[in-house]
Coordinates of C-alpha atoms and ligand atoms in Angstrom, one line a residue:
M1 CA -110.2 -116.4 76.6
P2 CA -113.3 -115.2 78.5
I3 CA -115.3 -117.9 80.4
L4 CA -118.7 -117.4 81.8
K5 CA -119.4 -119.7 84.8
D6 CA -122.0 -120.1 87.5
I7 CA -124.9 -120.3 85.1
R8 CA -127.9 -121.9 86.7
Q9 CA -129.3 -122.9 83.3
L10 CA -128.2 -122.2 79.7
A11 CA -130.6 -122.6 76.7
V12 CA -128.6 -123.6 73.6
C13 CA -131.6 -123.1 71.2
P14 CA -130.3 -125.3 68.3
S15 CA -131.9 -125.3 64.8
E16 CA -132.5 -129.0 65.2
G17 CA -135.4 -130.5 67.1
G18 CA -138.9 -129.2 67.6
Q19 CA -140.0 -125.7 68.6
A20 CA -139.9 -126.6 72.3
E21 CA -136.5 -128.2 72.2
I22 CA -134.3 -125.4 73.6
G23 CA -131.4 -127.7 74.8
L24 CA -131.2 -126.7 78.4
I25 CA -127.9 -127.3 80.2
D26 CA -127.9 -127.1 84.0
D27 CA -124.9 -125.6 85.8
A28 CA -123.3 -124.6 82.5
A29 CA -120.2 -122.7 81.3
L30 CA -119.6 -120.8 78.1
V31 CA -116.3 -119.9 76.5
W32 CA -115.6 -117.5 73.7
Q33 CA -112.7 -116.0 71.8
G34 CA -112.6 -113.2 69.3
G35 CA -116.3 -112.8 69.5
R36 CA -117.1 -116.5 68.8
I37 CA -118.2 -119.3 71.0
V38 CA -115.5 -122.0 71.4
W39 CA -117.0 -124.2 74.1
V40 CA -120.3 -124.7 75.8
G41 CA -121.4 -127.4 78.2
K42 CA -121.6 -128.4 81.9
E43 CA -119.2 -126.4 84.0
E44 CA -117.9 -129.6 85.6
E45 CA -116.9 -130.8 82.2
L46 CA -115.0 -127.7 81.2
P47 CA -111.7 -128.9 79.6
A48 CA -108.5 -127.9 81.5
E49 CA -107.2 -126.1 78.3
F50 CA -109.7 -123.4 79.0
A51 CA -108.2 -122.5 82.4
S52 CA -108.1 -118.7 82.2
E53 CA -107.9 -115.7 84.3
Q54 CA -110.8 -114.1 82.6
V55 CA -113.6 -115.8 84.5
F56 CA -117.0 -114.1 84.7
S57 CA -119.8 -115.2 86.9
A58 CA -123.5 -115.4 85.8
Q59 CA -124.4 -115.3 89.5
Q60 CA -126.8 -118.2 89.1
G61 CA -128.7 -116.4 86.3
L62 CA -130.1 -118.0 83.1
V63 CA -128.2 -117.6 79.9
I64 CA -130.0 -117.4 76.6
P65 CA -128.9 -116.5 73.1
G66 CA -129.1 -112.8 72.5
L67 CA -132.7 -112.1 71.5
I68 CA -133.4 -111.3 67.9
D69 CA -136.3 -109.0 66.9
C70 CA -136.9 -110.1 63.3
H71 CA -139.6 -107.6 62.4
T72 CA -139.6 -103.9 63.3
H73 CA -140.3 -100.6 61.6
L74 CA -137.7 -98.9 63.8
A75 CA -137.3 -95.5 62.0
F76 CA -140.4 -93.3 61.8
G77 CA -141.5 -89.7 62.6
G78 CA -144.1 -88.9 65.2
W79 CA -146.5 -91.1 67.1
R80 CA -150.2 -91.9 66.8
A81 CA -151.6 -91.8 70.3
A82 CA -154.9 -90.2 69.1
E83 CA -155.6 -93.1 66.9
F84 CA -155.0 -95.5 69.8
E85 CA -157.8 -93.8 71.6
M86 CA -160.1 -93.9 68.5
R87 CA -159.5 -97.6 68.1
I88 CA -160.2 -98.3 71.8
L89 CA -163.5 -96.4 71.3
G90 CA -164.4 -98.7 68.4
K91 CA -163.2 -97.1 65.1
P92 CA -161.5 -99.9 63.0
Y93 CA -157.9 -99.6 61.9
V94 CA -158.9 -99.7 58.2
E95 CA -161.4 -96.9 58.6
I96 CA -158.8 -94.7 60.3
A97 CA -156.4 -95.4 57.4
A98 CA -159.1 -94.7 54.8
A99 CA -159.6 -91.3 56.4
G100 CA -156.0 -90.3 56.0
G101 CA -154.7 -91.6 59.3
G102 CA -152.8 -94.8 59.8
I103 CA -149.7 -95.4 57.8
A104 CA -150.3 -92.2 55.8
S105 CA -150.0 -90.0 58.9
T106 CA -146.7 -91.5 59.8
V107 CA -145.5 -91.1 56.2
R108 CA -146.2 -87.3 56.6
A109 CA -144.3 -87.1 59.9
T110 CA -141.4 -89.2 58.5
R111 CA -141.0 -87.1 55.4
E112 CA -140.7 -84.0 57.6
A113 CA -138.0 -85.6 59.8
S114 CA -134.4 -85.2 58.8
E115 CA -132.0 -88.1 58.5
E116 CA -130.2 -86.8 61.6
E117 CA -133.4 -86.6 63.7
L118 CA -134.4 -90.1 62.7
F119 CA -131.0 -91.4 63.5
L120 CA -130.9 -89.9 67.0
R121 CA -134.3 -91.3 67.8
C122 CA -133.3 -94.7 66.7
M123 CA -130.1 -94.5 68.7
Q124 CA -132.1 -93.8 71.9
H125 CA -134.5 -96.7 71.1
L126 CA -131.6 -99.1 70.5
E127 CA -130.0 -98.2 73.8
N128 CA -133.3 -99.1 75.6
I129 CA -133.7 -102.3 73.4
A130 CA -130.2 -103.5 74.4
E131 CA -131.3 -103.4 78.0
L132 CA -133.9 -106.1 77.3
G133 CA -131.4 -108.7 76.1
V134 CA -131.9 -108.0 72.4
T135 CA -128.7 -108.2 70.3
T136 CA -130.0 -108.1 66.7
L137 CA -132.9 -106.2 65.0
E138 CA -134.5 -106.3 61.6
C139 CA -135.5 -102.8 60.5
K140 CA -137.8 -101.9 57.7
S141 CA -138.2 -98.7 55.6
G142 CA -141.8 -98.1 54.4
Y143 CA -142.7 -94.7 55.9
G144 CA -141.0 -92.6 53.3
L145 CA -142.6 -93.8 50.1
T146 CA -140.6 -91.5 47.8
V147 CA -137.2 -92.4 46.4
A148 CA -135.4 -89.9 48.6
D149 CA -137.4 -90.7 51.8
E150 CA -137.0 -94.5 51.4
L151 CA -133.3 -94.0 50.9
K152 CA -133.2 -91.7 53.9
L153 CA -134.6 -94.4 56.2
L154 CA -132.3 -97.1 54.8
R155 CA -129.3 -94.8 55.2
V156 CA -130.3 -94.3 58.8
Y157 CA -130.1 -98.1 59.3
K158 CA -126.8 -98.2 57.6
R159 CA -125.4 -95.5 59.9
L160 CA -126.8 -97.4 62.9
Q161 CA -124.8 -100.5 61.9
N162 CA -121.6 -98.7 62.6
A163 CA -122.7 -96.3 65.4
Q164 CA -123.8 -98.8 68.0
P165 CA -123.3 -102.5 68.9
L166 CA -126.7 -104.1 68.1
G167 CA -126.8 -106.0 64.8
I168 CA -129.0 -104.2 62.3
V169 CA -130.5 -106.0 59.2
S170 CA -132.3 -103.8 56.8
T171 CA -135.4 -104.5 54.7
F172 CA -136.8 -102.3 51.9
L173 CA -140.6 -101.9 52.3
G174 CA -141.3 -99.3 49.6
A175 CA -144.5 -101.3 48.9
H176 CA -146.0 -100.6 52.3
T177 CA -149.0 -98.7 51.0
V178 CA -149.7 -96.5 48.0
P179 CA -149.0 -92.9 49.1
R180 CA -151.8 -90.4 48.8
E181 CA -150.2 -88.6 45.8
Y182 CA -150.5 -91.8 43.8
K183 CA -153.9 -92.7 45.1
D184 CA -155.5 -92.6 41.6
D185 CA -152.5 -94.1 39.8
R186 CA -151.2 -97.1 41.7
E187 CA -149.6 -98.4 38.6
R188 CA -147.2 -95.5 38.5
Y189 CA -146.3 -95.9 42.1
L190 CA -145.5 -99.6 41.5
E191 CA -143.4 -98.5 38.6
L192 CA -141.5 -96.1 40.9
V193 CA -140.9 -98.9 43.4
V194 CA -139.7 -101.4 40.7
K195 CA -137.9 -99.1 38.3
E196 CA -136.4 -96.5 40.6
M197 CA -136.4 -97.5 44.3
I198 CA -135.3 -101.1 44.0
P199 CA -132.3 -100.3 41.6
E200 CA -131.2 -97.4 43.9
V201 CA -131.5 -99.5 47.1
A202 CA -129.6 -102.3 45.4
S203 CA -126.9 -100.2 44.0
E204 CA -126.2 -98.6 47.4
G205 CA -126.4 -102.0 49.0
L206 CA -128.9 -100.7 51.5
A207 CA -131.1 -103.7 52.1
I208 CA -130.8 -107.5 52.4
F209 CA -134.6 -108.1 52.2
C210 CA -137.6 -106.7 50.3
D211 CA -141.0 -106.8 52.0
V212 CA -144.5 -106.0 50.7
F213 CA -147.7 -105.4 52.7
V214 CA -150.3 -107.7 51.0
E215 CA -153.7 -106.6 52.0
Q216 CA -156.9 -105.0 50.7
G217 CA -156.0 -101.3 50.8
A218 CA -152.3 -102.0 50.4
F219 CA -151.1 -104.4 47.6
S220 CA -152.5 -107.4 45.9
V221 CA -150.8 -110.8 45.5
E222 CA -150.0 -110.1 41.9
E223 CA -148.6 -106.6 42.6
A224 CA -146.5 -108.1 45.5
R225 CA -145.2 -110.8 43.1
Q226 CA -144.1 -108.2 40.6
V227 CA -142.2 -106.2 43.3
L228 CA -140.6 -109.2 44.9
E229 CA -139.5 -110.7 41.5
A230 CA -137.8 -107.4 40.7
A231 CA -136.2 -107.3 44.1
S232 CA -135.0 -110.8 43.7
A233 CA -133.4 -110.0 40.4
S234 CA -131.5 -107.2 42.2
G235 CA -130.3 -109.6 44.9
M236 CA -132.8 -109.0 47.7
K237 CA -134.6 -111.8 49.4
A238 CA -138.3 -111.8 50.0
K239 CA -140.2 -111.3 53.3
L240 CA -144.0 -110.5 53.4
H241 CA -146.7 -108.9 55.6
V242 CA -149.6 -111.2 54.8
D243 CA -153.1 -112.3 56.0
Q244 CA -153.1 -109.7 58.8
L245 CA -156.6 -108.3 58.4
S246 CA -158.1 -110.7 55.9
S247 CA -157.2 -114.0 54.2
G248 CA -155.7 -113.1 50.9
G249 CA -153.5 -116.0 49.8
G250 CA -150.4 -114.2 51.1
A251 CA -148.9 -117.2 52.8
E252 CA -149.2 -119.2 49.6
L253 CA -147.5 -116.3 47.7
A254 CA -144.7 -116.3 50.3
A255 CA -144.2 -120.0 49.8
S256 CA -144.2 -119.8 46.0
L257 CA -141.6 -117.0 46.0
G258 CA -139.4 -118.9 48.4
A259 CA -139.7 -116.1 51.0
V260 CA -137.6 -116.5 54.1
S261 CA -140.6 -115.5 56.2
A262 CA -144.3 -114.7 56.1
D263 CA -145.4 -112.4 58.9
H264 CA -148.7 -111.6 60.8
L265 CA -150.8 -114.5 59.4
E266 CA -153.8 -114.1 61.7
F267 CA -156.1 -115.0 58.8
V268 CA -153.9 -117.7 57.2
S269 CA -155.7 -120.5 55.3
D270 CA -154.9 -124.2 55.9
N271 CA -153.5 -124.3 52.4
G272 CA -151.2 -121.4 53.3
V273 CA -149.9 -123.3 56.4
E274 CA -149.2 -126.4 54.2
A275 CA -147.5 -124.3 51.5
M276 CA -145.2 -122.7 54.1
K277 CA -144.4 -126.2 55.5
Q278 CA -143.3 -127.3 52.0
S279 CA -141.3 -124.1 51.2
G280 CA -139.5 -123.9 54.6
A281 CA -140.7 -120.3 55.2
V282 CA -140.7 -119.2 58.9
A283 CA -144.0 -117.9 60.3
V284 CA -143.5 -114.7 62.2
T285 CA -146.1 -114.0 64.9
L286 CA -146.7 -110.4 65.9
P287 CA -149.1 -110.6 68.8
L288 CA -148.8 -107.0 69.8
A289 CA -150.2 -105.9 66.4
S290 CA -153.2 -108.2 66.8
L291 CA -153.9 -106.8 70.3
Y292 CA -153.5 -103.2 69.4
T293 CA -155.9 -103.6 66.4
F294 CA -158.4 -105.7 68.4
Q295 CA -157.9 -108.7 66.0
K296 CA -158.1 -112.3 66.9
P297 CA -154.6 -113.4 67.7
L298 CA -152.8 -116.0 65.6
D299 CA -153.2 -119.6 66.8
A300 CA -149.5 -120.6 66.7
R301 CA -150.4 -124.3 67.3
R302 CA -151.6 -124.6 63.7
F303 CA -148.1 -123.9 62.5
I304 CA -146.2 -125.7 65.3
D305 CA -148.3 -128.8 64.9
A306 CA -147.7 -128.8 61.1
G307 CA -143.9 -128.5 61.7
V308 CA -143.6 -124.8 60.6
P309 CA -141.1 -122.9 62.8
V310 CA -142.7 -119.8 64.4
A311 CA -140.7 -116.8 65.2
V312 CA -141.8 -114.1 67.6
A313 CA -141.3 -110.4 66.9
T314 CA -142.5 -107.0 68.1
D315 CA -143.5 -105.3 64.8
F316 CA -142.4 -102.1 66.6
N317 CA -144.2 -99.3 64.7
P318 CA -146.2 -96.2 65.7
G319 CA -149.6 -97.6 64.7
T320 CA -150.2 -101.2 65.4
A321 CA -147.4 -102.1 67.7
P322 CA -146.0 -99.1 69.6
S323 CA -143.5 -101.0 71.8
F324 CA -140.1 -102.5 71.3
H325 CA -140.3 -104.7 74.4
L326 CA -139.5 -108.2 72.9
P327 CA -139.7 -110.1 76.2
M328 CA -143.2 -108.7 76.8
V329 CA -144.1 -109.8 73.3
M330 CA -142.7 -113.3 74.1
M331 CA -145.0 -113.4 77.1
L332 CA -147.9 -112.4 74.7
A333 CA -146.9 -115.1 72.4
C334 CA -147.5 -117.5 75.3
T335 CA -150.8 -115.9 76.5
A336 CA -152.3 -114.9 73.1
N337 CA -150.7 -117.3 70.6
R338 CA -150.6 -120.4 72.8
M339 CA -146.9 -120.9 72.6
T340 CA -145.1 -122.4 75.6
P341 CA -142.3 -120.3 77.2
A342 CA -139.7 -122.6 75.6
E343 CA -141.4 -122.3 72.2
A344 CA -141.4 -118.5 72.5
V345 CA -137.6 -118.6 73.4
K346 CA -136.8 -120.5 70.2
G347 CA -139.1 -118.1 68.4
A348 CA -137.1 -115.1 69.5
T349 CA -133.7 -116.7 69.0
I350 CA -132.9 -119.4 66.4
Y351 CA -136.1 -119.2 64.4
A352 CA -135.9 -115.4 64.4
A353 CA -132.3 -115.8 63.0
Q354 CA -133.8 -118.1 60.4
A355 CA -136.4 -115.4 59.5
I356 CA -133.5 -113.0 58.6
A357 CA -131.3 -115.7 57.0
L358 CA -128.7 -115.5 59.7
A359 CA -129.1 -118.8 61.4
G360 CA -125.5 -119.8 60.5
E361 CA -124.2 -116.9 62.5
I362 CA -126.5 -116.1 65.5
G363 CA -129.6 -117.3 67.3
S364 CA -128.0 -120.3 69.3
L365 CA -125.2 -120.9 71.7
E366 CA -123.2 -123.3 69.7
V367 CA -119.5 -123.5 68.9
G368 CA -118.6 -121.3 66.0
K369 CA -121.6 -118.9 66.5
Q370 CA -121.2 -115.3 67.5
A371 CA -121.0 -114.9 71.3
D372 CA -124.3 -113.0 71.6
F373 CA -126.1 -113.7 74.8
A374 CA -128.2 -112.3 77.6
I375 CA -128.1 -113.1 81.3
L376 CA -131.5 -113.2 83.0
Q377 CA -132.3 -113.0 86.7
A378 CA -135.0 -115.7 86.8
E379 CA -135.3 -119.2 88.2
S380 CA -136.2 -120.9 84.9
I381 CA -137.4 -120.1 81.4
D382 CA -141.0 -120.8 82.5
Q383 CA -140.7 -118.6 85.5
W384 CA -139.2 -115.7 83.4
L385 CA -142.2 -115.4 81.0
Y386 CA -144.8 -116.3 83.6
H387 CA -143.9 -114.0 86.5
F388 CA -143.3 -111.0 84.2
T389 CA -141.0 -108.5 85.9
S390 CA -140.0 -105.0 84.7
N391 CA -136.7 -106.3 83.3
A392 CA -135.1 -109.7 84.0
C393 CA -132.1 -109.0 81.9
V394 CA -129.0 -108.1 83.9
K395 CA -126.4 -108.3 81.1
T396 CA -126.4 -108.2 77.3
V397 CA -123.3 -109.3 75.3
K398 CA -122.8 -108.9 71.6
A399 CA -119.9 -110.7 69.9
G400 CA -118.2 -111.1 73.3
Q401 CA -118.6 -107.4 74.2
V402 CA -120.8 -106.2 77.0
M403 CA -123.4 -103.8 75.6
Y404 CA -125.5 -103.5 78.7
E405 CA -125.0 -104.3 82.4
R406 CA -127.3 -103.5 85.3
H407 CA -125.5 -101.7 88.1
Ligands
LIG1 O1 -146.8 -104.4 60.4 N1 -149.2 -104.0 58.4 C1 -148.6 -103.1 57.9 N2 -147.7 -102.4 58.5 C2 -147.5 -102.2 60.0 C3 -148.4 -101.2 60.5 C4 -148.1 -99.9 60.0 C5 -148.8 -98.8 60.7 O2 -149.9 -98.9 61.2 O3 -148.1 -97.7 60.7 C6 -147.7 -103.5 60.7 O4 -148.6 -103.8 61.4
LIG2 FE1 -144.9 -104.9 60.3

């Protein structure tokens, strides 16, 4: 039975308590068996029954639950560095999109890429992501926008589940934007999503969640409702991109549909915050996307003060958030969204697990949960996200198996 000792501080990150209550244990030990946690507490209280030869040392590092990136667009073709420059020089994201750039340009590159090419690119990303202490990733389709190309992206995610150790949770985002070929007939595109894509995705069991981008230029609240009701009838749970560039009643929609999360939310209304509080939806903040689009960042305090859990995610995609560096994004959640380091840690662990409906399995270091954790070389959680180093993670463990170790 493996035991990890010599832990300077361990953050349990329980579901209970407020956003800042990460349950710190000084001088801790952690025991697991068959990939599950069987004991956690102060090392001096370790029961004698756990005497074992398999003792590992955390070398006075911090131990946190494996980080969970609960919002990414992992598989895509190409990049969009030229648009980055255009945005810096003052051209708004929506104007670039209207001129055929933005999501549409990634759709072109993604359609051109083979399933194998996309798979190999994702494998490389995941290897780098594991080095940061991340053990689970939510991955969206949404850059294919034909039946075949959406299935191609989701099949890449399915292959990744078996080809490497990170946990992969798939989301169908066929309603990301109306592709150019349906520009004058959005009704028909919606019909394609509802009548062909959703049934195919469901019958192959390719996605747990269905997401819709609710925005002017993407989909309306009513259109999103139609898609998500069809998805729900096919067994997929709802997630939503809402209130990112304008306030459109998206958070209210998420609450009324019982969505597990509403993401972005920079322009959320007070009613939207209240509705999410009532429904229990998680608010997912994506500070990198606000920064790269020169938007005002979300004020996370509005949610935290109202008692809505806030998860933190990268939104990794080639347009608005071209980095998969979750610890950096947690630092940005502190500096741009006004979350404390402890709040950001709960946001990228247990609340992120809640945002992908996996809080019973992962996201905290409690008995019965999967033994997913990261060892960080830092003096404290505050110091980790304050004095931001190139990579504080020295070891990443998934279900008791080492997936990365710094040598
Ligand atoms: O989450 N908001 C919509 N979708 C992505 C951006 C997509 C893109 O620009 O390629 C996002 O920010
Ligand atoms: Fe996104």
